[in-house]
Every structure is written in C-alpha cells, then in structure tokens.
PDB file of C-alpha atoms in Angstrom:
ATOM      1  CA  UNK R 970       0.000   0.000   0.000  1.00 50.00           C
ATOM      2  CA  UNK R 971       1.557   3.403  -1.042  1.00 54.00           C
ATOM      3  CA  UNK R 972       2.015   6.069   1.190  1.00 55.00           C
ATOM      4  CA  UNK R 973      -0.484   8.156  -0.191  1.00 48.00           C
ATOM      5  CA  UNK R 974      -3.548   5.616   0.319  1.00 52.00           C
ATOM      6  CA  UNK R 975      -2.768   4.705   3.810  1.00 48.00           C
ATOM      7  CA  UNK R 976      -3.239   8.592   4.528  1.00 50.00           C
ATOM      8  CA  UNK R 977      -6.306   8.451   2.819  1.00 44.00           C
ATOM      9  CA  UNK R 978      -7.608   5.647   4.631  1.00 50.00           C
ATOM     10  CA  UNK R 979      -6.881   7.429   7.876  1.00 54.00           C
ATOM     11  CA  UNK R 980      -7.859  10.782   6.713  1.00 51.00           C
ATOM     12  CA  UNK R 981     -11.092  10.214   4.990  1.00 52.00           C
ATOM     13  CA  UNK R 982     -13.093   8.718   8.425  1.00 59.00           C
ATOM     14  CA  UNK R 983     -11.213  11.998  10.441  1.00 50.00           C
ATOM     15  CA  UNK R 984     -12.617  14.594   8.124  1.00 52.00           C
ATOM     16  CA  UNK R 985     -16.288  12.464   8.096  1.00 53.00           C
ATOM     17  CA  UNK R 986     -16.065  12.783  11.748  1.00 48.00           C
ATOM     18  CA  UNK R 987     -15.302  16.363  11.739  1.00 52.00           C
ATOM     19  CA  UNK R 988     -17.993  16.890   9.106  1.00 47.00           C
ATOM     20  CA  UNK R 989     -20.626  14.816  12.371  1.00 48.00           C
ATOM     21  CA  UNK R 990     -19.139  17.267  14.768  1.00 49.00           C
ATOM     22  CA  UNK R 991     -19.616  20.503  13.195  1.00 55.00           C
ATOM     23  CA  UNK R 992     -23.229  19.515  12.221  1.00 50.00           C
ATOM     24  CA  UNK R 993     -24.093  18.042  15.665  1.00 51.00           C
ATOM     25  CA  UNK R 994     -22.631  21.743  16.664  1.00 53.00           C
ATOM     26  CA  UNK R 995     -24.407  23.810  14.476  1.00 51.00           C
ATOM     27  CA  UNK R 996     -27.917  21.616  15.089  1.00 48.00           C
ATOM     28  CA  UNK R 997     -26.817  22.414  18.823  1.00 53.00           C
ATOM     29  CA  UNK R 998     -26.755  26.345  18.474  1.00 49.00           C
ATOM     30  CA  UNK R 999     -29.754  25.845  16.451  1.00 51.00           C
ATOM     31  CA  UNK R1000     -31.419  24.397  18.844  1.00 55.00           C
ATOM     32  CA  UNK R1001     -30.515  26.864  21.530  1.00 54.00           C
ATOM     33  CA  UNK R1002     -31.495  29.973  18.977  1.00 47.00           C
ATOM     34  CA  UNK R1003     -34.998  28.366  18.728  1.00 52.00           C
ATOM     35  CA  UNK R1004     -35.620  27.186  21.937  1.00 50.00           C
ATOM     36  CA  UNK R1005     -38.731  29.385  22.066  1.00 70.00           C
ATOM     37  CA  UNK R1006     -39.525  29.284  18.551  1.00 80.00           C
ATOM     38  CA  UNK R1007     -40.725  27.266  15.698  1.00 87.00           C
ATOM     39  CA  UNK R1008     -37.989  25.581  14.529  1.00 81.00           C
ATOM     40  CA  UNK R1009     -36.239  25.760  11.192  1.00 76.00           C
ATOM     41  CA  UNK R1010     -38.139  25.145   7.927  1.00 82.00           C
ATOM     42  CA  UNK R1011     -41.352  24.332   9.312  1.00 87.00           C
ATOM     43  CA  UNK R1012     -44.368  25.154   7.278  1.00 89.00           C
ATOM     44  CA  UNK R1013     -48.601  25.541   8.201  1.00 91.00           C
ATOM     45  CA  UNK R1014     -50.925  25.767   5.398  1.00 87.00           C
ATOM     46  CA  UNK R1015     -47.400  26.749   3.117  1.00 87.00           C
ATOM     47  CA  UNK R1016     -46.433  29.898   5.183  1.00 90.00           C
ATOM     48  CA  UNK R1017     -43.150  29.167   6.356  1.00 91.00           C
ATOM     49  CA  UNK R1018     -43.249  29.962  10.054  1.00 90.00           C
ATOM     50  CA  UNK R1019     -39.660  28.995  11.373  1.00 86.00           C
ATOM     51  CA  UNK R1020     -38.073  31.320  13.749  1.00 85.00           C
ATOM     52  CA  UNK R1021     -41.626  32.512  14.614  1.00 91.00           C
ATOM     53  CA  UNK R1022     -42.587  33.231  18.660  1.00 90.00           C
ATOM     54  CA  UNK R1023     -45.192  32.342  19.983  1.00 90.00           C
ATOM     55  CA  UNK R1024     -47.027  35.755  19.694  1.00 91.00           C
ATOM     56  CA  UNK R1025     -45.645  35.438  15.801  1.00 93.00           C
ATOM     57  CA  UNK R1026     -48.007  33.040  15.635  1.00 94.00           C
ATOM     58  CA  UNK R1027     -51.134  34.450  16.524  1.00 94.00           C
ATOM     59  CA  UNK R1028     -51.868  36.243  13.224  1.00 95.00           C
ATOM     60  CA  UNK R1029     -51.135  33.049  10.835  1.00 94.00           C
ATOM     61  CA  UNK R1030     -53.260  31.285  13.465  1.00 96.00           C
ATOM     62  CA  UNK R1031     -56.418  33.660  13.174  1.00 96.00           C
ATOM     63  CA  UNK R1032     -55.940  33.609   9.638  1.00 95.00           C
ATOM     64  CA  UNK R1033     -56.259  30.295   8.982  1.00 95.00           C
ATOM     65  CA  UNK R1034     -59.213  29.583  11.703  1.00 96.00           C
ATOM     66  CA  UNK R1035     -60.924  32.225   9.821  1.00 96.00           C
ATOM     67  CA  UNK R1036     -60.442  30.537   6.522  1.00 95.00           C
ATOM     68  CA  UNK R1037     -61.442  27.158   8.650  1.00 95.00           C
ATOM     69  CA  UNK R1038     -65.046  29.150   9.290  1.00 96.00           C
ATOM     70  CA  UNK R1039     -65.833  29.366   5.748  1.00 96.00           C
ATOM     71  CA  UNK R1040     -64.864  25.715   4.269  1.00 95.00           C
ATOM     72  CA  UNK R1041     -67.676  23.990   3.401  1.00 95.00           C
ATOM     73  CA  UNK R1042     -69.068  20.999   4.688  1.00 96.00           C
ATOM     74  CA  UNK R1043     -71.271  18.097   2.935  1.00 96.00           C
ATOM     75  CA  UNK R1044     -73.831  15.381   4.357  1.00 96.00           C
ATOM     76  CA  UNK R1045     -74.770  13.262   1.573  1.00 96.00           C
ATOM     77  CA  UNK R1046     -77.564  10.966   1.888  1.00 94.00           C
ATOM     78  CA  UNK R1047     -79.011   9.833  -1.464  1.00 93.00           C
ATOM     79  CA  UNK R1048     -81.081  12.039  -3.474  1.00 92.00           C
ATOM     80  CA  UNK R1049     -79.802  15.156  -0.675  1.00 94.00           C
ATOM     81  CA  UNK R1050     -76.648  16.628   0.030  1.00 95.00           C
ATOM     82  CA  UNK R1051     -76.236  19.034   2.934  1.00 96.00           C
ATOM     83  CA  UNK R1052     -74.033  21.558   2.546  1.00 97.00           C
ATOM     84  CA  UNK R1053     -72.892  24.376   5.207  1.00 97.00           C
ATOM     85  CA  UNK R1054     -70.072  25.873   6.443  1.00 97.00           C
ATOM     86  CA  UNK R1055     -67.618  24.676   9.177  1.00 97.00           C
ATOM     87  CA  UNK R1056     -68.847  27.017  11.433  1.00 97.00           C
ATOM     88  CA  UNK R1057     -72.761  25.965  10.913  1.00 97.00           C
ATOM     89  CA  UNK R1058     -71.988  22.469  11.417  1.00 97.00           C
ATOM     90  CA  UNK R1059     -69.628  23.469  14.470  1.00 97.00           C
ATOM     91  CA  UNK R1060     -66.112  22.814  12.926  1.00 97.00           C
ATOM     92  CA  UNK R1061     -63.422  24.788  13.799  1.00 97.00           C
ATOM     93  CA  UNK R1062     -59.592  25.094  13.771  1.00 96.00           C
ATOM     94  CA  UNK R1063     -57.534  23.708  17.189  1.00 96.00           C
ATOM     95  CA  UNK R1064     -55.451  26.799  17.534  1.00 95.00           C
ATOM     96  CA  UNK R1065     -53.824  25.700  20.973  1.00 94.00           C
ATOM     97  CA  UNK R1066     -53.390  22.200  19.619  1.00 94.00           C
ATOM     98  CA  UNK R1067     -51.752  24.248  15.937  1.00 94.00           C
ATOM     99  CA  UNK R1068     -49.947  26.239  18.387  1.00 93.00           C
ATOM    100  CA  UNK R1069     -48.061  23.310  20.380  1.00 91.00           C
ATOM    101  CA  UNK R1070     -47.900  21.044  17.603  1.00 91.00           C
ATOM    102  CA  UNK R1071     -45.866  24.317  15.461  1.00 92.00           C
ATOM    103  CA  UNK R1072     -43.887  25.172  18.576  1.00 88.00           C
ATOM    104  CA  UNK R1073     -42.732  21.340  19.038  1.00 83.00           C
ATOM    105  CA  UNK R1074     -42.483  20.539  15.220  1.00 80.00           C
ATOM    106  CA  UNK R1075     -39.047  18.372  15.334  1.00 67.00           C
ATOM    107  CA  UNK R1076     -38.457  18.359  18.473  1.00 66.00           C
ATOM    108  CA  UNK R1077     -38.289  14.673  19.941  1.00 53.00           C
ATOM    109  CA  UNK R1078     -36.853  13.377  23.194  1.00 52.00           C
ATOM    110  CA  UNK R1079     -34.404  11.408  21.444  1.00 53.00           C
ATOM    111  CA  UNK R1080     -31.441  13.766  20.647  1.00 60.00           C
ATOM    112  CA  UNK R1081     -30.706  11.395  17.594  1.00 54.00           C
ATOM    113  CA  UNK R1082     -34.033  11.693  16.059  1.00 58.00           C
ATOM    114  CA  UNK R1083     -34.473  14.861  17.072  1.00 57.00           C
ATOM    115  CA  UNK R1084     -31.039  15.790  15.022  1.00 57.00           C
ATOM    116  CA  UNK R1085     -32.395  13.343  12.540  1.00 61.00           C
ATOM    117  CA  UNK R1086     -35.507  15.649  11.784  1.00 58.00           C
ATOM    118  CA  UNK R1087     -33.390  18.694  12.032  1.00 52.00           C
ATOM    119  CA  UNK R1088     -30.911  17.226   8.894  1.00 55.00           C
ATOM    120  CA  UNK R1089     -34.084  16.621   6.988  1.00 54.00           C
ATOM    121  CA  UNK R1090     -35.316  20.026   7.481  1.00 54.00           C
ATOM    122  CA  UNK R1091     -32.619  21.445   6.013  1.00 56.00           C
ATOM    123  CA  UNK R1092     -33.433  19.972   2.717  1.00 60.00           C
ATOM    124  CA  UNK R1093     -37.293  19.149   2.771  1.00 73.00           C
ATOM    125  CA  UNK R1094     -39.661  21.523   4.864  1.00 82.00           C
ATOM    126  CA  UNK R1095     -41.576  20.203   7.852  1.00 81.00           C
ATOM    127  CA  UNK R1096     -45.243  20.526   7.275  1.00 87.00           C
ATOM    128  CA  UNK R1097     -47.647  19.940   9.938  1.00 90.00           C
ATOM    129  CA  UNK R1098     -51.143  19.751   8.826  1.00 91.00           C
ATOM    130  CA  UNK R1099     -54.100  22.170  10.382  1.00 93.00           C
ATOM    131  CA  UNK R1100     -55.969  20.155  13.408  1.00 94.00           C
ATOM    132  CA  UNK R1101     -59.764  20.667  13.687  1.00 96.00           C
ATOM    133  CA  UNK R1102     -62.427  20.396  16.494  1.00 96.00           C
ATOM    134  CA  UNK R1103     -65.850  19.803  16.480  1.00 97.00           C
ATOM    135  CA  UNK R1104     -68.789  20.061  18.554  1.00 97.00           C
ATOM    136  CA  UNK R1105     -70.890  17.376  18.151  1.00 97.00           C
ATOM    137  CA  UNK R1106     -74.028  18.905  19.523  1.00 97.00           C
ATOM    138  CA  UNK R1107     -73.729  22.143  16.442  1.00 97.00           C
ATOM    139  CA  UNK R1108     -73.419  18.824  14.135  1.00 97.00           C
ATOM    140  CA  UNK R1109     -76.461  17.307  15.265  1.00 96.00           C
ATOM    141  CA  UNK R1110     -78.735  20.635  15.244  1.00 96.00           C
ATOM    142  CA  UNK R1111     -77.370  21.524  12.052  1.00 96.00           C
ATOM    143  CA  UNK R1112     -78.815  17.816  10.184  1.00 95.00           C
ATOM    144  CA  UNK R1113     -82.098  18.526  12.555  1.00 94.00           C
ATOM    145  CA  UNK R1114     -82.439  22.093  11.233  1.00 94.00           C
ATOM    146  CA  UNK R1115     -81.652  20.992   7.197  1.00 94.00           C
ATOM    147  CA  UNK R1116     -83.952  21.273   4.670  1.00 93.00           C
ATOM    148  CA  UNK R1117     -84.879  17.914   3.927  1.00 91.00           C
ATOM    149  CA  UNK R1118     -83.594  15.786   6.301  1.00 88.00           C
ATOM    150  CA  UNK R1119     -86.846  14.359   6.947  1.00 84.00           C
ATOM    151  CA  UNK R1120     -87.949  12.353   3.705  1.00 75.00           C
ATOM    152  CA  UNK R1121     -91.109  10.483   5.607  1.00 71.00           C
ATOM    153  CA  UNK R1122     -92.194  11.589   8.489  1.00 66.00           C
ATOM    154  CA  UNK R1123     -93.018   9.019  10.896  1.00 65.00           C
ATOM    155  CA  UNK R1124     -96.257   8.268  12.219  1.00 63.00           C
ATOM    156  CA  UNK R1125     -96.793   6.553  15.732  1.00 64.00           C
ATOM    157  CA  UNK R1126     -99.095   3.944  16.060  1.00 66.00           C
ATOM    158  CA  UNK R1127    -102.854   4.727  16.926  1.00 63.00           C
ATOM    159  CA  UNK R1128    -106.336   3.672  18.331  1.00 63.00           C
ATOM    160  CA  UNK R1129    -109.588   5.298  16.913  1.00 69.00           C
ATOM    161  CA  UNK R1130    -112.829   3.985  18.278  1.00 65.00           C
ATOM    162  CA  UNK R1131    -115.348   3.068  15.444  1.00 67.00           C
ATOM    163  CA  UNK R1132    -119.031   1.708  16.163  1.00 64.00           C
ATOM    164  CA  UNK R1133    -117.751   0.434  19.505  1.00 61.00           C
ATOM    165  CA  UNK R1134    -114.665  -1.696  18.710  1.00 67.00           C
ATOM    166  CA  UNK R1135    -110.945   0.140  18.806  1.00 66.00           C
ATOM    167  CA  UNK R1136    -109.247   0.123  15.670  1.00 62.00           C
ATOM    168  CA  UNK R1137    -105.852  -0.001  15.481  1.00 64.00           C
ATOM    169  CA  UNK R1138    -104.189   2.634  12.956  1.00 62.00           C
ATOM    170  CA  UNK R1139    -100.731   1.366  12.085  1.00 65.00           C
ATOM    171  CA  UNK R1140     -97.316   3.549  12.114  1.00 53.00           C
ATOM    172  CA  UNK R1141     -95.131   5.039   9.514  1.00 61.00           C
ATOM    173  CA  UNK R1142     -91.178   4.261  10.324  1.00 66.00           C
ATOM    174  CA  UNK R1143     -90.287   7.320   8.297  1.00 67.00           C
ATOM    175  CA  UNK R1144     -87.486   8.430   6.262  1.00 85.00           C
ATOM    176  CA  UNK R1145     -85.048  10.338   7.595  1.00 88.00           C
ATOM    177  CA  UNK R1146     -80.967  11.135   8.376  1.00 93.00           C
ATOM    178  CA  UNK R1147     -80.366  10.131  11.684  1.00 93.00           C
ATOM    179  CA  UNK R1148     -78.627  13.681  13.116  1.00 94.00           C
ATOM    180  CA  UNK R1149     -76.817  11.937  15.964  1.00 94.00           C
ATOM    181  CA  UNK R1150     -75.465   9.354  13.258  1.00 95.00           C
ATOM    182  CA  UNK R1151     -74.825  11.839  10.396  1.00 95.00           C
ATOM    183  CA  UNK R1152     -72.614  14.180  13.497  1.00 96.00           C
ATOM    184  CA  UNK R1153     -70.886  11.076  14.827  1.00 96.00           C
ATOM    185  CA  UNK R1154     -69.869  10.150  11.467  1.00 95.00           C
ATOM    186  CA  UNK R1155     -68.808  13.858  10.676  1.00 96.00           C
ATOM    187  CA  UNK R1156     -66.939  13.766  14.259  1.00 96.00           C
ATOM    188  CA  UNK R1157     -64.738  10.767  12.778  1.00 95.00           C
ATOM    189  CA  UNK R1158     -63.926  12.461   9.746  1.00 95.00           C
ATOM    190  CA  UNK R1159     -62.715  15.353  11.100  1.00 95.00           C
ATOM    191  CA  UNK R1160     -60.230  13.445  13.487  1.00 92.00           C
ATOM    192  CA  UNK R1161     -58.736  11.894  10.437  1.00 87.00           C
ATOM    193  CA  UNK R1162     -59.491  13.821   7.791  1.00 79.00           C
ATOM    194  CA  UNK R1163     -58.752  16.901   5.965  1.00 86.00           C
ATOM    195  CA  UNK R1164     -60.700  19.883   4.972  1.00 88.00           C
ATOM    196  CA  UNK R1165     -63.302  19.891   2.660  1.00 93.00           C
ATOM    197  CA  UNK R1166     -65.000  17.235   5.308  1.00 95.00           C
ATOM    198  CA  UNK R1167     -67.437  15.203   3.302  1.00 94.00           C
ATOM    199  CA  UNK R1168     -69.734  12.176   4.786  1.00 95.00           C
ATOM    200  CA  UNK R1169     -72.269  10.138   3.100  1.00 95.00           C
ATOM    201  CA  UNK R1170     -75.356   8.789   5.256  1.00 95.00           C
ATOM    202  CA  UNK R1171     -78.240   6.430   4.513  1.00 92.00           C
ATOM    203  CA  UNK R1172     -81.889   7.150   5.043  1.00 89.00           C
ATOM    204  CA  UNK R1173     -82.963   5.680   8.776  1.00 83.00           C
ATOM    205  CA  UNK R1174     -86.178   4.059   8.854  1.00 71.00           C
TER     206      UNK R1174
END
C-alpha cells in the first residue's frame, strides 16, 4: 500500500467525523437559537413559520381559523346533500393544539431523532397539517335544522274507536338522516381527515 492511500484511509473517516461534529454543533446552536420558537423550515398551510414566537403566531393562526369558518361541509344521503359551512356544522380550527404542535415541530426526546428531523429540514420543509375540532351537539342541530332531512315523516301507532270496537291505525317508520349518526360520522372524519370534510349517510327508517 503506497504512502499516499494509507493517509487516505486514515484521513477520509477523520474529516467524516469532523464533518458529524460541526453539524451536531451547528444543530446544537440551532437548537438553543430556537428554543422558544418554531424551529427551522417548518411550514402551516405553506407559510413558512420557522423562527416565529409564539405571539408570531397568533396572526397566521387567526388567519387560517378564519379561513377554517368558511370551508364547506357536505352530508350526503341519497337524493340530498347538505351543505354548510364549518362554522354551521360546528367545525373549527384547534389553535392551541396548531400552536403546540408548530412550537414542538421536530423536536423529539431522542437527541438522535431529534437531530435526525433537524438534517431533513434542512433539505425538505416540515409541514404539519391544520388540526380541527368539532362540537358534536352544532353537528347534530345543524342535520335537525336541514332542509330535507326528513324524507317520511313518521307516524306513531294509533287507536280510533269506530261503532264500539278500537281500531288499530298502524305507524309510519319514516325516512329520515339520523342527526346523531350523520354528526358522529362527521366527528370521525374530522379526526382523520382533511378539509373539505365530506360524509355520506343512509336514510334511517
């Protein structure tokens, strides 16, 4: 082995370890710059928001809740769709959960995934989807207060009395969307999925 590849075998693994140690530094003072901010290249709704405090925040927040208010929403059953607003059927952006979720956006407990996520950054922004809320209870008034939500109305069983005897009248089940059912179902989507929210119902009988 010449001279020259014996110092390349020794040098090569000494200048990839210096390469580890300065980024371990710099993700270090990176760390410590940021400690009360989002960190590097993270991204909500594609406004960066890295660097950004707390009280930074607050405007891209309100922004985008706002926004939230006005996606629509649909309840299909067939022959009927449904279709409000987040707000009427009692959607609505997290904004604490956005908040901690932005503010803790690569940060891990494990310093080696935490570095990990803080290598990727630098080449592929960290994008942490909106979180929603509902209220069930808006849901549920919202199908009861729909046009059309009642197809058949239901008609309870009765007795009429008719030259002496009873007579018994029988019921209607009805056609209708179940509100508690069409809100539950709503409630689900919204935990896993992502704005427009869209459910499709049957007709309860």
């Amino acid at each position: 082995m010449s001279r020259w590849s014996a110092r390349l075998l020794i040098g090569a693994p000494l200048v990839l370890f210096g390469l580890l140690l300065t980024a371990v530094a710099a993700w270090g003072v990176d760390t410590m710059v940021h400690v009360d901010q989002v960190n590097r290249n993270v991204m909500i709704a594609g406004v960066p928001v890295g660097g950004f405090t707390e009280r930074d925040l607050e405007p891209i927040l309100d922004e985008l809740a706002a926004t939230t208010a006005t996606g629509t929403v649909v309840v299909a059953a067939p022959g009927l769709d449904i279709t409000v607003t987040n707000a009427e059927a009692g959607i609505s952006l997290d904004s604490e959960a956005m908040r901690l979720a932005l503010l803790d956006a690569g940060r891990q407990s494990n310093p080696v995934s935490s570095f990990s996520t803080w290598v990727g950054a630098l080449r592929n922004p960290v994008r942490i989807e909106p979180i929603y809320v509902i209220d069930v209870a808006v849901a549920e008034e919202m199908i009861r207060s729909a046009p059309g939500w009642v197809r058949v109305a239901p008609i309870e069983p009765s007795f009429t009395a008719e030259s002496g005897e009873f007579v018994v009248n029988k019921g209607v089940d009805g056609e209708y969307i179940d509100p508690l059912f069409a809100a539950e179902a709503l409630a689900a989507e919204v935990a896993f999925g992502a704005s427009p929210f869209s459910v499709d119902v049957n007709w309860s009988a």
